[in-house]
Short mmCIF file of C-alpha atoms (C1' of nucleotides) in Angstrom, two decimals:
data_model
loop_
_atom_site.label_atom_id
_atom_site.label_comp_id
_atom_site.label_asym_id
_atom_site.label_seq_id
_atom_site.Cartn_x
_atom_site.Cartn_y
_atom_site.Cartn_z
CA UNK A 103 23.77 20.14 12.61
CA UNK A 104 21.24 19.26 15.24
CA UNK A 105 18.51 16.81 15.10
CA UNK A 106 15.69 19.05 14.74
CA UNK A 107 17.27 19.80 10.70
CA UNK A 108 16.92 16.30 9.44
CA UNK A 109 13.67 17.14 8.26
CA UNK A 110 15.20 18.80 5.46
CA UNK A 111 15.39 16.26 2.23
CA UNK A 112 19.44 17.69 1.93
CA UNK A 113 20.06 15.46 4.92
CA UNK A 114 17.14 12.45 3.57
CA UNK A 115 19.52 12.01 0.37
CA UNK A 116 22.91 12.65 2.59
CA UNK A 117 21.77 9.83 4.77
CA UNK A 118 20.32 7.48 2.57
CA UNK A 119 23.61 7.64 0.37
CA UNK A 120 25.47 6.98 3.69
CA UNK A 121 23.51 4.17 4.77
CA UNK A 122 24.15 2.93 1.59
CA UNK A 123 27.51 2.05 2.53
CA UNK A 124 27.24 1.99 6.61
CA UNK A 125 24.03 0.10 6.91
CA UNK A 126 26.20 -2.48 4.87
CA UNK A 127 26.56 -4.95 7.89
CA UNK A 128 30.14 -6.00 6.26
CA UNK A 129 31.38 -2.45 6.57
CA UNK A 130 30.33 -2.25 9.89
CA UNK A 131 31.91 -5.18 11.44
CA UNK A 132 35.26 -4.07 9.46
CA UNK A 133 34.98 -0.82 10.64
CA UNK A 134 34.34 -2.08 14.07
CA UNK A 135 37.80 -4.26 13.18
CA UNK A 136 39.46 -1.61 12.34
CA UNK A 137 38.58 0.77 15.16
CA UNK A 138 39.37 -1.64 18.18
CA UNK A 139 42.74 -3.35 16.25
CA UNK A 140 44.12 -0.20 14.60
CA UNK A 141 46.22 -2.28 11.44
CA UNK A 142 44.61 -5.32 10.51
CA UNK A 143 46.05 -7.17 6.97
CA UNK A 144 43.20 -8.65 4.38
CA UNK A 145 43.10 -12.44 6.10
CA UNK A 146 43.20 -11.70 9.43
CA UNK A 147 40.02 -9.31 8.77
CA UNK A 148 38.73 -12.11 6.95
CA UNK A 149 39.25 -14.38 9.82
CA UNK A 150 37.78 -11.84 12.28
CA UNK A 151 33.99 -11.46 10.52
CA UNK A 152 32.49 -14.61 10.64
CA UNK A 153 31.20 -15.47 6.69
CA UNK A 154 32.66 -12.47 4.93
CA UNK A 155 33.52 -14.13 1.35
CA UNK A 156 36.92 -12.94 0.04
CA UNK A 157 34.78 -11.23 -2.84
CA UNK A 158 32.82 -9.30 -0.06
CA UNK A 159 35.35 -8.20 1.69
CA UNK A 160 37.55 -6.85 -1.19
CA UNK A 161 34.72 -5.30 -2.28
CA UNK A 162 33.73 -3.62 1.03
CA UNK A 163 37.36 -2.78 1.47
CA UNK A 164 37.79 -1.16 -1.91
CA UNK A 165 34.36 1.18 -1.49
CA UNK A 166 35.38 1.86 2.16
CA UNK A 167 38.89 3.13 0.56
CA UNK A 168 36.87 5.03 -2.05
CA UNK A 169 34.56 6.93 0.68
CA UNK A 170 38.19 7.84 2.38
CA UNK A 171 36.97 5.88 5.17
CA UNK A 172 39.62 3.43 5.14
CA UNK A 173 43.48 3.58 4.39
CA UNK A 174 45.34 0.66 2.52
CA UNK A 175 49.00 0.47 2.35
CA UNK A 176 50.63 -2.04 0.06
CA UNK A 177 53.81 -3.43 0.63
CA UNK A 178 55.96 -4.57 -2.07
CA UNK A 179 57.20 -7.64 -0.64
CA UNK A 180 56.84 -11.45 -1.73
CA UNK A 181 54.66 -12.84 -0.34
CA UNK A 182 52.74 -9.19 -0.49
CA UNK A 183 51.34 -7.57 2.10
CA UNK A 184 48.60 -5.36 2.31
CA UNK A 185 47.48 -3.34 5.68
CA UNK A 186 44.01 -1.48 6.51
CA UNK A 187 43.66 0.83 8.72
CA UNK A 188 40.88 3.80 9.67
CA UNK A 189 41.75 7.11 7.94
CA UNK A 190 40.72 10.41 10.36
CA UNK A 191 37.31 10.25 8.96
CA UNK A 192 36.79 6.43 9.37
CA UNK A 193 37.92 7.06 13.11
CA UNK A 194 34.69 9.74 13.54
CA UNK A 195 32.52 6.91 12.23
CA UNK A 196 33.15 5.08 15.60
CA UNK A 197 30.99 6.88 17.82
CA UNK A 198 27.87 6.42 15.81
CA UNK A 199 29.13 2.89 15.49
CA UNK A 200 29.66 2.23 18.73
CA UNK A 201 26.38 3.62 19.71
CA UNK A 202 24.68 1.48 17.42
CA UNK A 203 26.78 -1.91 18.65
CA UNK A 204 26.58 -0.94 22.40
CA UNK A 205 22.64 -0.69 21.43
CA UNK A 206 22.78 -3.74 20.06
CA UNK A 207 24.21 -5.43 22.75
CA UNK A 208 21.79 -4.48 25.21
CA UNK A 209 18.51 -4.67 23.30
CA UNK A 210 19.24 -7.83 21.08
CA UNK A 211 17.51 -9.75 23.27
CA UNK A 212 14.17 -7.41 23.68
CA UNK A 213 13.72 -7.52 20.13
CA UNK A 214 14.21 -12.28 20.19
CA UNK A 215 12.00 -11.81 22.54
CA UNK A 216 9.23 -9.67 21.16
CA UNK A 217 9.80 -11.53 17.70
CA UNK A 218 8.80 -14.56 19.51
CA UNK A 219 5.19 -12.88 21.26
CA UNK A 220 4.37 -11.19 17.29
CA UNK A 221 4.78 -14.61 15.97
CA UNK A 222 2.99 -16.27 18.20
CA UNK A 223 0.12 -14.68 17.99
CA UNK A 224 0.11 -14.26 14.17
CA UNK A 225 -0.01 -18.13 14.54
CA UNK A 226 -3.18 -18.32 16.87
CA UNK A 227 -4.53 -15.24 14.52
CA UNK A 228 -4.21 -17.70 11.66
CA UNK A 229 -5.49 -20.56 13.31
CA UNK A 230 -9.21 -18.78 14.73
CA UNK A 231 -9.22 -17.43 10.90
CA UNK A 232 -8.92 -21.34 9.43
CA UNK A 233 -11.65 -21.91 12.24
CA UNK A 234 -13.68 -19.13 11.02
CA UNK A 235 -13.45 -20.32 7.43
CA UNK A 236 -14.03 -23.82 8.61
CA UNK A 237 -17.25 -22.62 10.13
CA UNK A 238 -18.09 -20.42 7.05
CA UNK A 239 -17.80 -23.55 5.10
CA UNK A 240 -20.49 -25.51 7.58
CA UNK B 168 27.97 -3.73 27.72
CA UNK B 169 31.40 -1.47 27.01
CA UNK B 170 32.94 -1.04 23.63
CA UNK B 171 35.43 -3.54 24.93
CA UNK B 172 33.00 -6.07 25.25
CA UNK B 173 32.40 -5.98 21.37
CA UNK B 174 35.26 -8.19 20.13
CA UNK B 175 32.56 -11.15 21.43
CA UNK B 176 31.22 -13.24 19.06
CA UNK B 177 27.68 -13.13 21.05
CA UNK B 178 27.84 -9.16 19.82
CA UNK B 179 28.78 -10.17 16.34
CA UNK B 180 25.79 -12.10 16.13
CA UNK B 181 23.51 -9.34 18.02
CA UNK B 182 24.89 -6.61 16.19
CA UNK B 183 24.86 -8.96 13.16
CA UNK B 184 21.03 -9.73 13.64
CA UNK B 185 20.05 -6.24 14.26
CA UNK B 186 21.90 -4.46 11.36
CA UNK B 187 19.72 -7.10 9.08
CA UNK B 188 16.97 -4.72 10.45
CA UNK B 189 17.94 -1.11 11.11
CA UNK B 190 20.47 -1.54 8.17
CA UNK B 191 18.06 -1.37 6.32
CA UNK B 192 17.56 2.50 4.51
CA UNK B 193 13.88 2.34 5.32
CA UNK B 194 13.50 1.06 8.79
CA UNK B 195 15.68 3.88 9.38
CA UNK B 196 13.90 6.62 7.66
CA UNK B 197 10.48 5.02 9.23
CA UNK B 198 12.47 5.62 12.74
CA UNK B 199 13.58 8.93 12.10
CA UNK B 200 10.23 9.80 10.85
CA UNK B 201 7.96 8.77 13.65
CA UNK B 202 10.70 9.94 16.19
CA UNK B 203 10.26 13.37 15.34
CA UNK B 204 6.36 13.10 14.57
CA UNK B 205 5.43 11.46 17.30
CA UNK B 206 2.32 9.50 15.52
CA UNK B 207 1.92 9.27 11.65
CA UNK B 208 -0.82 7.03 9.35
CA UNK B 209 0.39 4.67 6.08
CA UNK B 210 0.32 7.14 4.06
CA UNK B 211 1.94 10.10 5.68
CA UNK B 212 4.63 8.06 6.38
CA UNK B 213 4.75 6.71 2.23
CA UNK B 214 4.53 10.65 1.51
CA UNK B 215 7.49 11.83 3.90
CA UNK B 216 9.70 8.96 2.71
CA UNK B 217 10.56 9.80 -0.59
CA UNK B 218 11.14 7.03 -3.18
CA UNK B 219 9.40 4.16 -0.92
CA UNK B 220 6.98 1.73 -2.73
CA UNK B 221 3.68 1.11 -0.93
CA UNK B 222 4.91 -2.92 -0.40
CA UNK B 223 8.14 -1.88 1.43
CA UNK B 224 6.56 0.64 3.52
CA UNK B 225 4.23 -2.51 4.52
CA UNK B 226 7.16 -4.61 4.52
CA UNK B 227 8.98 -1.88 6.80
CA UNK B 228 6.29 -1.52 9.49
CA UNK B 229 5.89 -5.19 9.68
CA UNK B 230 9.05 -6.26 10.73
CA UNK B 231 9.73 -3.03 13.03
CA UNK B 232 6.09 -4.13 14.57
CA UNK B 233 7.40 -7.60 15.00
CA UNK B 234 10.57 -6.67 16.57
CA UNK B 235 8.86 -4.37 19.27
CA UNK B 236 10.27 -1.03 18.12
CA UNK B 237 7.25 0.39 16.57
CA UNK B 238 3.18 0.37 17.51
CA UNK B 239 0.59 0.03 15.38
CA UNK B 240 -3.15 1.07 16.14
CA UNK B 241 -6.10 0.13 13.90
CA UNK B 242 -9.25 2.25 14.42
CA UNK B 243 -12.66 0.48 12.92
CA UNK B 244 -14.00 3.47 10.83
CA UNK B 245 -14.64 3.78 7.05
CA UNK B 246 -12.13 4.90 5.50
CA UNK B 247 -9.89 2.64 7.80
CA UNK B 248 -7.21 4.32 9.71
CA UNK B 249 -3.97 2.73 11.17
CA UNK B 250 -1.62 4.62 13.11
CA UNK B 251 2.27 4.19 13.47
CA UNK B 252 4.37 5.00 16.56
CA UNK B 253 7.57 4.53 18.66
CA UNK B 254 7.27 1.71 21.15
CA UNK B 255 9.39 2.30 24.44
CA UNK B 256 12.18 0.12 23.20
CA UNK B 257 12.15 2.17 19.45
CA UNK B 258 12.53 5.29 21.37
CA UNK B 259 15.52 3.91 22.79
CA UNK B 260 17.03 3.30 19.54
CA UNK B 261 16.15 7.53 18.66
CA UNK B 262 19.74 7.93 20.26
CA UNK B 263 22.04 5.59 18.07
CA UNK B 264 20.41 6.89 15.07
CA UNK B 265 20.70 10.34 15.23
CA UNK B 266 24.18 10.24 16.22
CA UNK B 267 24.56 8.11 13.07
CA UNK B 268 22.16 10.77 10.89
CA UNK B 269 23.60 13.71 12.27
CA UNK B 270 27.48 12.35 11.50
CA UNK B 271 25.79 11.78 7.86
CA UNK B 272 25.31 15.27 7.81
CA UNK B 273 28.19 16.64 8.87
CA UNK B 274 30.55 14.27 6.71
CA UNK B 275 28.51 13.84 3.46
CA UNK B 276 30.47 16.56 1.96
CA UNK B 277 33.75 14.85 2.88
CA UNK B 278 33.10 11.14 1.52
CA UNK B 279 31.70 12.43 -1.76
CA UNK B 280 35.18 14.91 -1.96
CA UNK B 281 37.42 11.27 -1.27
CA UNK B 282 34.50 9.71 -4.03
CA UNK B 283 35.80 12.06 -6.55
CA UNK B 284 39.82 11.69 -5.62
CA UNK B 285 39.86 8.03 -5.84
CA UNK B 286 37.77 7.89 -9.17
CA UNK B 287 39.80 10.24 -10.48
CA UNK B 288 43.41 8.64 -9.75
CA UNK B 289 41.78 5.12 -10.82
CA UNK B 290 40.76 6.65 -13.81
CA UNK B 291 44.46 7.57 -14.23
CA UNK B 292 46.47 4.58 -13.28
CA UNK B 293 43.95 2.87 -15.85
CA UNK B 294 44.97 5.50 -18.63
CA UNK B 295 48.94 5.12 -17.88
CA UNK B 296 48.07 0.93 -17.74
CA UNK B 297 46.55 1.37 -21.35
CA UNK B 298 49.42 3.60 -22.17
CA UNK B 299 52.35 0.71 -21.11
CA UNK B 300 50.08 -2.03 -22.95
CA UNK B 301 50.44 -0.08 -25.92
CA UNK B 302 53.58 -0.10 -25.16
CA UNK B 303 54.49 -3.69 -24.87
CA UNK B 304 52.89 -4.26 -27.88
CA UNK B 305 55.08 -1.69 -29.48
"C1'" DC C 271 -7.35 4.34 3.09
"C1'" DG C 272 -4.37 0.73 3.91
"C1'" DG C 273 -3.29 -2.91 2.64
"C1'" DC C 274 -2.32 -8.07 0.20
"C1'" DA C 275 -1.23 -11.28 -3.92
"C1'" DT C 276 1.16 -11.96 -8.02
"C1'" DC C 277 4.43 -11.46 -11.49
"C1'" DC C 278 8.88 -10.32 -13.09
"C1'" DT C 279 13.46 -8.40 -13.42
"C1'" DG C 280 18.10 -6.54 -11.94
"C1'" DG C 281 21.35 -6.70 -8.88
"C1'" DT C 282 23.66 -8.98 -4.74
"C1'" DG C 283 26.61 -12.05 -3.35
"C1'" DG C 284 28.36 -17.03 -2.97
"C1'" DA C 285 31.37 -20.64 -5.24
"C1'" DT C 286 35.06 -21.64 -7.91
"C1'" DA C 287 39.19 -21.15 -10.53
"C1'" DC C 288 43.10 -18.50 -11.83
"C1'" DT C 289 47.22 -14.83 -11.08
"C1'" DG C 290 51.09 -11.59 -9.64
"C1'" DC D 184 49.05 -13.57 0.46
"C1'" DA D 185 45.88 -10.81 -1.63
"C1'" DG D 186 43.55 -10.40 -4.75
"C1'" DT D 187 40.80 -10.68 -9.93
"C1'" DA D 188 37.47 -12.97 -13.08
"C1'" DT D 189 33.55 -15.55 -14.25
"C1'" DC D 190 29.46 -17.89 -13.64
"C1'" DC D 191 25.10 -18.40 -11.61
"C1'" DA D 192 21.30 -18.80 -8.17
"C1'" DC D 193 18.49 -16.35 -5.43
"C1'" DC D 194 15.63 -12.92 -3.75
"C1'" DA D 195 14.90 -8.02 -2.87
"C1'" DG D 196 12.00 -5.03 -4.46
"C1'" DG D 197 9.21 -2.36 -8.21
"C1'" DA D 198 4.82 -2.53 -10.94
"C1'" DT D 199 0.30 -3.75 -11.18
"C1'" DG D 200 -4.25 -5.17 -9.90
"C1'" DC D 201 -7.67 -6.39 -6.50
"C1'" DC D 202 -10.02 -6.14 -1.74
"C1'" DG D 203 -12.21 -4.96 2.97
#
DNA sequence: CGGCATCCTGGTGGATACTG
DNA sequence: CAGTATCCACCAGGATGCCG
């Protein structure tokens, strides 16, 4: 499927349901987890993503498992334990991922950076418009 | 900046920051859109889009604007005209996103396959729960 | 045409407490 | 340890109406 198809609206709903769950920042840092650690157990992957609630994360573990994304094995053991781990598909989800973190990584700071010049001048914009009004008003 | 690089907590917050933007279903579709159409006005881009409301379109194109990914032109006339494009920097990000649109397209089929598995083996474990309930309560 | 301002609602997600 | 359950605050985002 090359680029030059995703004009089609097949691929608009296929992606927006996908985004759906990837653009989900939690499921991309646990997929990101998973992919560099391999087997990673519930607290330890709540350790690893910085302000991930427990509720989140089960949650984003449980839909991840649904989209046979992710694998969870149970063990029946007291205390229990419970290990993730990418399935085949999860592991083709890296790439993409990757991309998008190695992107990241590089441009974070263009985009601080711009953020500051946009705001900036939306605050001088603002101020020659009080001015304006200010002179409007005599 | 290597995959390796990613277990960082700098890149957590980067990638962190950044998915709070192109996470987001629209800022995507707006990318996608103007990547392959070069240059498109409001509404072209509200009528390609399907399902976006007028106010996150604006929303959309505000905060891509802001973050130096995407340029926006206003010519003078009447009826008003504003053009949306692809800065430099949002070109760069064409790459990440179609290798995360065209994986969308090629495993769609697969995650909504695993959707239907899981729902329906929850749907049975929750039958044979009712059934040992019943059960118990002879 | 391309917005902005306002209102209003449903869902997201945090905090907390309890359980196998 | 690895959840589930409940409550609740917040705000994302749709609908509507007005404007340059």
């Amino acid at each position: 499927m090359s680029l030059t198809d995703t004009s089609k609206s097949t691929n608009c709903l296929a992606m927006s349901d996908v985004l759906n769950r990837i653009g989900d920042k939690w499921s991309v840092m646990v997929v990101g987890m998973l992919g560099r650690n391999g087997t990673l157990r519930f607290n330890e992957l709540k350790r690893m993503i910085n302000g991930v609630s427990q509720r989140m994360l089960t949650l984003t573990l449980r839909n991840l498992e649904r989209d046979g994304l992710v694998n969870r094995t149970i063990y029946p053991e007291v205390p229990p334990r419970v290990e993730y781990s990418l399935t085949e598909l999860g592991k083709t989800l890296q790439g993409p991922i990757s991309a998008l973190w190695d992107w990241s990584a590089e441009n974070h700071q263009s985009i601080v950076e711009a953020r500051a010049t946009y705001d900036a001048r939306e605050t001088a914009v603002a101020a020659e418009n009080h001015q304006r009004i200010a002179y409007a008003r005599g």
